[in-house]
Amino acid sequence: MSKYNQIYTDLLASITTERLQRGTRLPSETELMDSYQASRGTVRRAIEQLQERGFAQKIHGKGTFVLSPNPIEFQLGGIVSFHETHADLGDDVRTEVVEFTQLPLEGPLLQHIEAEPGSLITRIKRVRRIGGKRVILDINHFVADLIPGLDQAIAELSIYAFIEQTLQLQISYAQRTIEALPRSKDDQTHLDLDGQSHVIVVSNQTFLQDGRQFEYTESRHTLDKFYFSDIARR
Amino acid sequence: MSKYNQIYTDLLASITTERLQRGTRLPSETELMDSYQASRGTVRRAIEQLQERGFAQKIHGKGTFVLSPNPIEFQLGGIVSFHETHADLGDDVRTEVVEFTQLPLEGPLLQHIEAEPGSLITRIKRVRRIGGKRVILDINHFVADLIPGLDQAIAELSIYAFIEQTLQLQISYAQRTIEALPRSKDDQTHLDLDGQSHVIVVSNQTFLQDGRQFEYTESRHTLDKFYFSDIARR
DNA sequence: CGGCATTTGTTCGTATGTATC
DNA sequence: AGATACATACGAACAAATGCC
């Protein structure tokens, strides 16, 4: 691990364990230089990452202060899969694969996936249960050329873990939209809507480090279980 | 403007005007050092910001490549006020102030505003109409000590413009959550719900550059007009 | 009010390591 | 193997904001 990453990890641990509490000042840059035997630039880089990710806030002339000790809130602002977000929460979570098909890239899908028309797409529909209730319908589309070997067994576990650990691909960033839409036939079939007329749809286009898009996903949530949190900056 | 910011702005302009098209390589770090007479670190900082904000992607050993020429999607991920988001879209937008009161900071509000208990709070309720329909109910709470001189006339225009331009305060960051909640009495009174049982509530705690919170706001949206977009990264 | 110490902000120059082609 | 390009790290200097005396 790089030196700045080590400093970042140490400070992050101090914040998440609340050894450094919300509102307290971090050690100054010169203090950190001494204790880590690092240059100023290295120390500054670690602190900048804390700030970017919403854990700390630098204030000119005063210091750097702890913002939020809550790593879950941070993760929800980044790219996370369903398993990652709920694993910590101790929820009773089940996943059921209700469709696993392959189809060519054509028609309306072309508006969401930037790849060669006609490329093979792997479509997976999964229903997520929390406490027995069917609350999320995930519809994933993967570019089969980039994500080979995907099968139903993997889909029942975590696809993101497969992509990053088994295939060793680096996920870079996602373009995400959140909107409310009237329920579809699919929603009525697979979700426990309890009469709700709308669902919340989180759409993701996800890209690899080299800029190629490998995924387009719609995550359709029932209204009563939807929650999203992040930190926005000017 | 700082040097790295100048380089960032120049490159950004090249991308948004599509003089540098999606997929093309940016000038290398050494080339930029020459053309701007800047050090390596300064050039790198500008490029890092392009990457952070979703415009470019660095690839080790190859170069930096243009990702997206679309700055609007990026802005929506940051802090933006209602006026800013809809001014460009040419929507027919009206704002009506339905409540303007001052009250002491106490009770449940203490959970949302980090300020001295008992401080004076300015509460403003505004209804936003798009195309004549009442679609958003904004409930703002401002710490009166930090935002003096706020009156009903300003509330009918843009409060954020007043804060940044007239008061010359620097807005730094906001902690934001998005969730669906059952409609309240207030929602039924002020919004055209058309029978919808839920609204989408975007809550913001907004902070100044010096770390003081000056605002807590709930923005309550009807389901049929809610849309949110941003870029997430690993 | 000025002066001084502390802290972060910006920039420069240099050296070495690692990935790609 | 060599050239090119990005990644990490160090050291140094000056600027700007803050707080205290």
PDB file of N, CA, C and O (backbone and C1' of nucleotides) in Angstrom, chain A residues 2-5 37-40 42 45 60-62, chain D residues 7-19:
ATOM      1  N   SER A   2       0.422   2.260  -0.720  1.00  0.00           N
ATOM      2  CA  SER A   2       1.193   3.499  -0.783  1.00  0.00           C
ATOM      3  C   SER A   2       1.148   4.219   0.564  1.00  0.00           C
ATOM      4  O   SER A   2       0.275   3.954   1.396  1.00  0.00           O
ATOM      5  N   LYS A   3       2.095   5.106   0.742  1.00  0.00           N
ATOM      6  CA  LYS A   3       2.228   5.781   2.025  1.00  0.00           C
ATOM      7  C   LYS A   3       1.009   6.673   2.312  1.00  0.00           C
ATOM      8  O   LYS A   3       0.476   6.676   3.420  1.00  0.00           O
ATOM      9  N   TYR A   4       0.576   7.429   1.307  1.00  0.00           N
ATOM     10  CA  TYR A   4      -0.564   8.322   1.545  1.00  0.00           C
ATOM     11  C   TYR A   4      -1.813   7.503   1.836  1.00  0.00           C
ATOM     12  O   TYR A   4      -2.659   7.886   2.641  1.00  0.00           O
ATOM     13  N   ASN A   5      -1.886   6.331   1.209  1.00  0.00           N
ATOM     14  CA  ASN A   5      -3.039   5.471   1.440  1.00  0.00           C
ATOM     15  C   ASN A   5      -3.019   4.910   2.862  1.00  0.00           C
ATOM     16  O   ASN A   5      -4.067   4.751   3.500  1.00  0.00           O
ATOM     17  N   GLN A  37       6.659  10.405   9.404  1.00  0.00           N
ATOM     18  CA  GLN A  37       7.893  10.636   8.657  1.00  0.00           C
ATOM     19  C   GLN A  37       7.583  10.767   7.170  1.00  0.00           C
ATOM     20  O   GLN A  37       8.164  10.091   6.310  1.00  0.00           O
ATOM     21  N   ALA A  38       6.618  11.610   6.861  1.00  0.00           N
ATOM     22  CA  ALA A  38       6.192  11.778   5.467  1.00  0.00           C
ATOM     23  C   ALA A  38       6.310  13.245   5.073  1.00  0.00           C
ATOM     24  O   ALA A  38       6.409  14.127   5.934  1.00  0.00           O
ATOM     25  N   SER A  39       6.325  13.507   3.800  1.00  0.00           N
ATOM     26  CA  SER A  39       6.393  14.893   3.333  1.00  0.00           C
ATOM     27  C   SER A  39       5.017  15.533   3.426  1.00  0.00           C
ATOM     28  O   SER A  39       4.000  14.850   3.581  1.00  0.00           O
ATOM     29  N   ARG A  40       5.007  16.828   3.298  1.00  0.00           N
ATOM     30  CA  ARG A  40       3.739  17.552   3.426  1.00  0.00           C
ATOM     31  C   ARG A  40       2.754  17.109   2.348  1.00  0.00           C
ATOM     32  O   ARG A  40       1.574  16.888   2.621  1.00  0.00           O
ATOM     33  N   THR A  42       2.409  14.334   0.811  1.00  0.00           N
ATOM     34  CA  THR A  42       1.851  13.012   1.080  1.00  0.00           C
ATOM     35  C   THR A  42       0.747  13.091   2.126  1.00  0.00           C
ATOM     36  O   THR A  42      -0.328  12.515   1.965  1.00  0.00           O
ATOM     37  N   ARG A  45      -2.362  14.746   0.722  1.00  0.00           N
ATOM     38  CA  ARG A  45      -3.131  13.883  -0.167  1.00  0.00           C
ATOM     39  C   ARG A  45      -4.089  12.982   0.619  1.00  0.00           C
ATOM     40  O   ARG A  45      -5.226  12.769   0.232  1.00  0.00           O
ATOM     41  N   HIS A  60      -9.366  26.654   6.062  1.00  0.00           N
ATOM     42  CA  HIS A  60      -8.140  27.432   5.903  1.00  0.00           C
ATOM     43  C   HIS A  60      -7.814  28.197   7.183  1.00  0.00           C
ATOM     44  O   HIS A  60      -8.635  28.959   7.678  1.00  0.00           O
ATOM     45  N   GLY A  61      -6.622  27.999   7.684  1.00  0.00           N
ATOM     46  CA  GLY A  61      -6.175  28.738   8.853  1.00  0.00           C
ATOM     47  C   GLY A  61      -6.587  28.129  10.175  1.00  0.00           C
ATOM     48  O   GLY A  61      -6.099  28.550  11.222  1.00  0.00           O
ATOM     49  N   LYS A  62      -7.483  27.162  10.132  1.00  0.00           N
ATOM     50  CA  LYS A  62      -7.974  26.570  11.377  1.00  0.00           C
ATOM     51  C   LYS A  62      -7.544  25.113  11.539  1.00  0.00           C
ATOM     52  O   LYS A  62      -7.002  24.732  12.574  1.00  0.00           O
TER      53      LYS A  62
ATOM     54  P    DA D   7      -1.892   8.481 -12.813  1.00  0.00           P
ATOM     55  O5'  DA D   7      -0.597   7.859 -12.116  1.00  0.00           O
ATOM     56  C5'  DA D   7      -0.542   6.455 -11.884  1.00  0.00           C
ATOM     57  C4'  DA D   7       0.196   6.167 -10.590  1.00  0.00           C
ATOM     58  C3'  DA D   7      -0.237   7.021  -9.397  1.00  0.00           C
ATOM     59  O3'  DA D   7      -0.274   6.182  -8.243  1.00  0.00           O
ATOM     60  C1'  DA D   7       2.055   7.382  -9.821  1.00  0.00           C
ATOM     61  P    DT D   8      -0.644   6.797  -6.824  1.00  0.00           P
ATOM     62  O5'  DT D   8       0.801   7.103  -6.227  1.00  0.00           O
ATOM     63  C5'  DT D   8       1.678   6.022  -5.991  1.00  0.00           C
ATOM     64  C4'  DT D   8       2.962   6.526  -5.402  1.00  0.00           C
ATOM     65  C3'  DT D   8       2.793   7.375  -4.142  1.00  0.00           C
ATOM     66  O3'  DT D   8       3.503   6.731  -3.101  1.00  0.00           O
ATOM     67  C1'  DT D   8       4.324   8.368  -5.656  1.00  0.00           C
ATOM     68  P    DA D   9       3.394   7.271  -1.575  1.00  0.00           P
ATOM     69  O5'  DA D   9       4.635   8.254  -1.477  1.00  0.00           O
ATOM     70  C5'  DA D   9       5.941   7.737  -1.663  1.00  0.00           C
ATOM     71  C4'  DA D   9       6.923   8.878  -1.680  1.00  0.00           C
ATOM     72  C3'  DA D   9       6.695   9.925  -0.594  1.00  0.00           C
ATOM     73  O3'  DA D   9       7.679   9.728   0.422  1.00  0.00           O
ATOM     74  C1'  DA D   9       7.315  10.875  -2.712  1.00  0.00           C
ATOM     75  P    DC D  10       7.725  10.649   1.700  1.00  0.00           P
ATOM     76  O5'  DC D  10       8.784  11.751   1.272  1.00  0.00           O
ATOM     77  C5'  DC D  10      10.054  11.327   0.800  1.00  0.00           C
ATOM     78  C4'  DC D  10      10.855  12.534   0.356  1.00  0.00           C
ATOM     79  C3'  DC D  10      10.767  13.702   1.325  1.00  0.00           C
ATOM     80  O3'  DC D  10      12.003  13.909   1.976  1.00  0.00           O
ATOM     81  C1'  DC D  10      10.461  14.402  -0.948  1.00  0.00           C
ATOM     82  P    DG D  11      12.105  14.970   3.166  1.00  0.00           P
ATOM     83  O5'  DG D  11      12.487  16.349   2.428  1.00  0.00           O
ATOM     84  C5'  DG D  11      13.467  16.350   1.403  1.00  0.00           C
ATOM     85  C4'  DG D  11      13.576  17.751   0.839  1.00  0.00           C
ATOM     86  C3'  DG D  11      13.369  18.872   1.872  1.00  0.00           C
ATOM     87  O3'  DG D  11      14.406  19.837   1.748  1.00  0.00           O
ATOM     88  C1'  DG D  11      11.922  19.187   0.029  1.00  0.00           C
ATOM     89  P    DA D  12      14.491  21.042   2.842  1.00  0.00           P
ATOM     90  O5'  DA D  12      13.983  22.302   2.006  1.00  0.00           O
ATOM     91  C5'  DA D  12      14.418  22.473   0.662  1.00  0.00           C
ATOM     92  C4'  DA D  12      13.626  23.600   0.023  1.00  0.00           C
ATOM     93  C3'  DA D  12      13.326  24.773   0.971  1.00  0.00           C
ATOM     94  O3'  DA D  12      13.834  25.975   0.422  1.00  0.00           O
ATOM     95  C1'  DA D  12      11.368  24.090  -0.197  1.00  0.00           C
ATOM     96  P    DA D  13      13.992  27.269   1.394  1.00  0.00           P
ATOM     97  O5'  DA D  13      12.928  28.296   0.824  1.00  0.00           O
ATOM     98  C5'  DA D  13      12.854  28.515  -0.582  1.00  0.00           C
ATOM     99  C4'  DA D  13      11.475  29.039  -0.926  1.00  0.00           C
ATOM    100  C3'  DA D  13      10.993  30.165  -0.008  1.00  0.00           C
ATOM    101  O3'  DA D  13      11.031  31.398  -0.718  1.00  0.00           O
ATOM    102  C1'  DA D  13       9.259  28.580  -0.532  1.00  0.00           C
ATOM    103  P    DC D  14      10.841  32.771   0.107  1.00  0.00           P
ATOM    104  O5'  DC D  14       9.311  33.128  -0.171  1.00  0.00           O
ATOM    105  C5'  DC D  14       8.845  33.114  -1.523  1.00  0.00           C
ATOM    106  C4'  DC D  14       7.335  33.049  -1.523  1.00  0.00           C
ATOM    107  C3'  DC D  14       6.647  34.115  -0.649  1.00  0.00           C
ATOM    108  O3'  DC D  14       5.673  34.779  -1.443  1.00  0.00           O
ATOM    109  C1'  DC D  14       5.734  31.989  -0.237  1.00  0.00           C
ATOM    110  P    DA D  15       4.846  36.023  -0.790  1.00  0.00           P
ATOM    111  O5'  DA D  15       3.346  35.493  -0.793  1.00  0.00           O
ATOM    112  C5'  DA D  15       2.865  34.760  -1.923  1.00  0.00           C
ATOM    113  C4'  DA D  15       1.432  34.297  -1.660  1.00  0.00           C
ATOM    114  C3'  DA D  15       0.569  35.298  -0.902  1.00  0.00           C
ATOM    115  O3'  DA D  15      -0.729  35.301  -1.480  1.00  0.00           O
ATOM    116  C1'  DA D  15       0.647  33.253   0.280  1.00  0.00           C
ATOM    117  P    DA D  16      -1.777  36.423  -1.033  1.00  0.00           P
ATOM    118  O5'  DA D  16      -2.700  35.610  -0.019  1.00  0.00           O
ATOM    119  C5'  DA D  16      -3.373  34.443  -0.479  1.00  0.00           C
ATOM    120  C4'  DA D  16      -4.175  33.843   0.667  1.00  0.00           C
ATOM    121  C3'  DA D  16      -4.944  34.868   1.499  1.00  0.00           C
ATOM    122  O3'  DA D  16      -6.222  34.332   1.775  1.00  0.00           O
ATOM    123  C1'  DA D  16      -3.547  33.585   2.898  1.00  0.00           C
ATOM    124  P    DA D  17      -7.382  35.275   2.372  1.00  0.00           P
ATOM    125  O5'  DA D  17      -7.784  34.514   3.709  1.00  0.00           O
ATOM    126  C5'  DA D  17      -8.217  33.169   3.622  1.00  0.00           C
ATOM    127  C4'  DA D  17      -8.185  32.550   5.008  1.00  0.00           C
ATOM    128  C3'  DA D  17      -8.916  33.368   6.075  1.00  0.00           C
ATOM    129  O3'  DA D  17      -9.866  32.530   6.708  1.00  0.00           O
ATOM    130  C1'  DA D  17      -6.718  32.785   6.791  1.00  0.00           C
ATOM    131  P    DT D  18     -10.833  33.149   7.838  1.00  0.00           P
ATOM    132  O5'  DT D  18     -10.099  32.724   9.192  1.00  0.00           O
ATOM    133  C5'  DT D  18      -9.706  31.370   9.368  1.00  0.00           C
ATOM    134  C4'  DT D  18      -8.946  31.253  10.659  1.00  0.00           C
ATOM    135  C3'  DT D  18      -9.547  32.017  11.832  1.00  0.00           C
ATOM    136  O3'  DT D  18     -10.006  31.081  12.790  1.00  0.00           O
ATOM    137  C1'  DT D  18      -7.183  32.300  11.708  1.00  0.00           C
ATOM    138  P    DG D  19     -10.760  31.638  14.124  1.00  0.00           P
ATOM    139  O5'  DG D  19      -9.597  31.765  15.203  1.00  0.00           O
ATOM    140  C5'  DG D  19      -8.622  30.724  15.296  1.00  0.00           C
ATOM    141  C4'  DG D  19      -7.626  31.088  16.377  1.00  0.00           C
ATOM    142  C3'  DG D  19      -8.218  31.880  17.548  1.00  0.00           C
ATOM    143  O3'  DG D  19      -7.637  31.424  18.759  1.00  0.00           O
ATOM    144  C1'  DG D  19      -6.472  33.114  16.547  1.00  0.00           C
TER     145       DG D  19
END
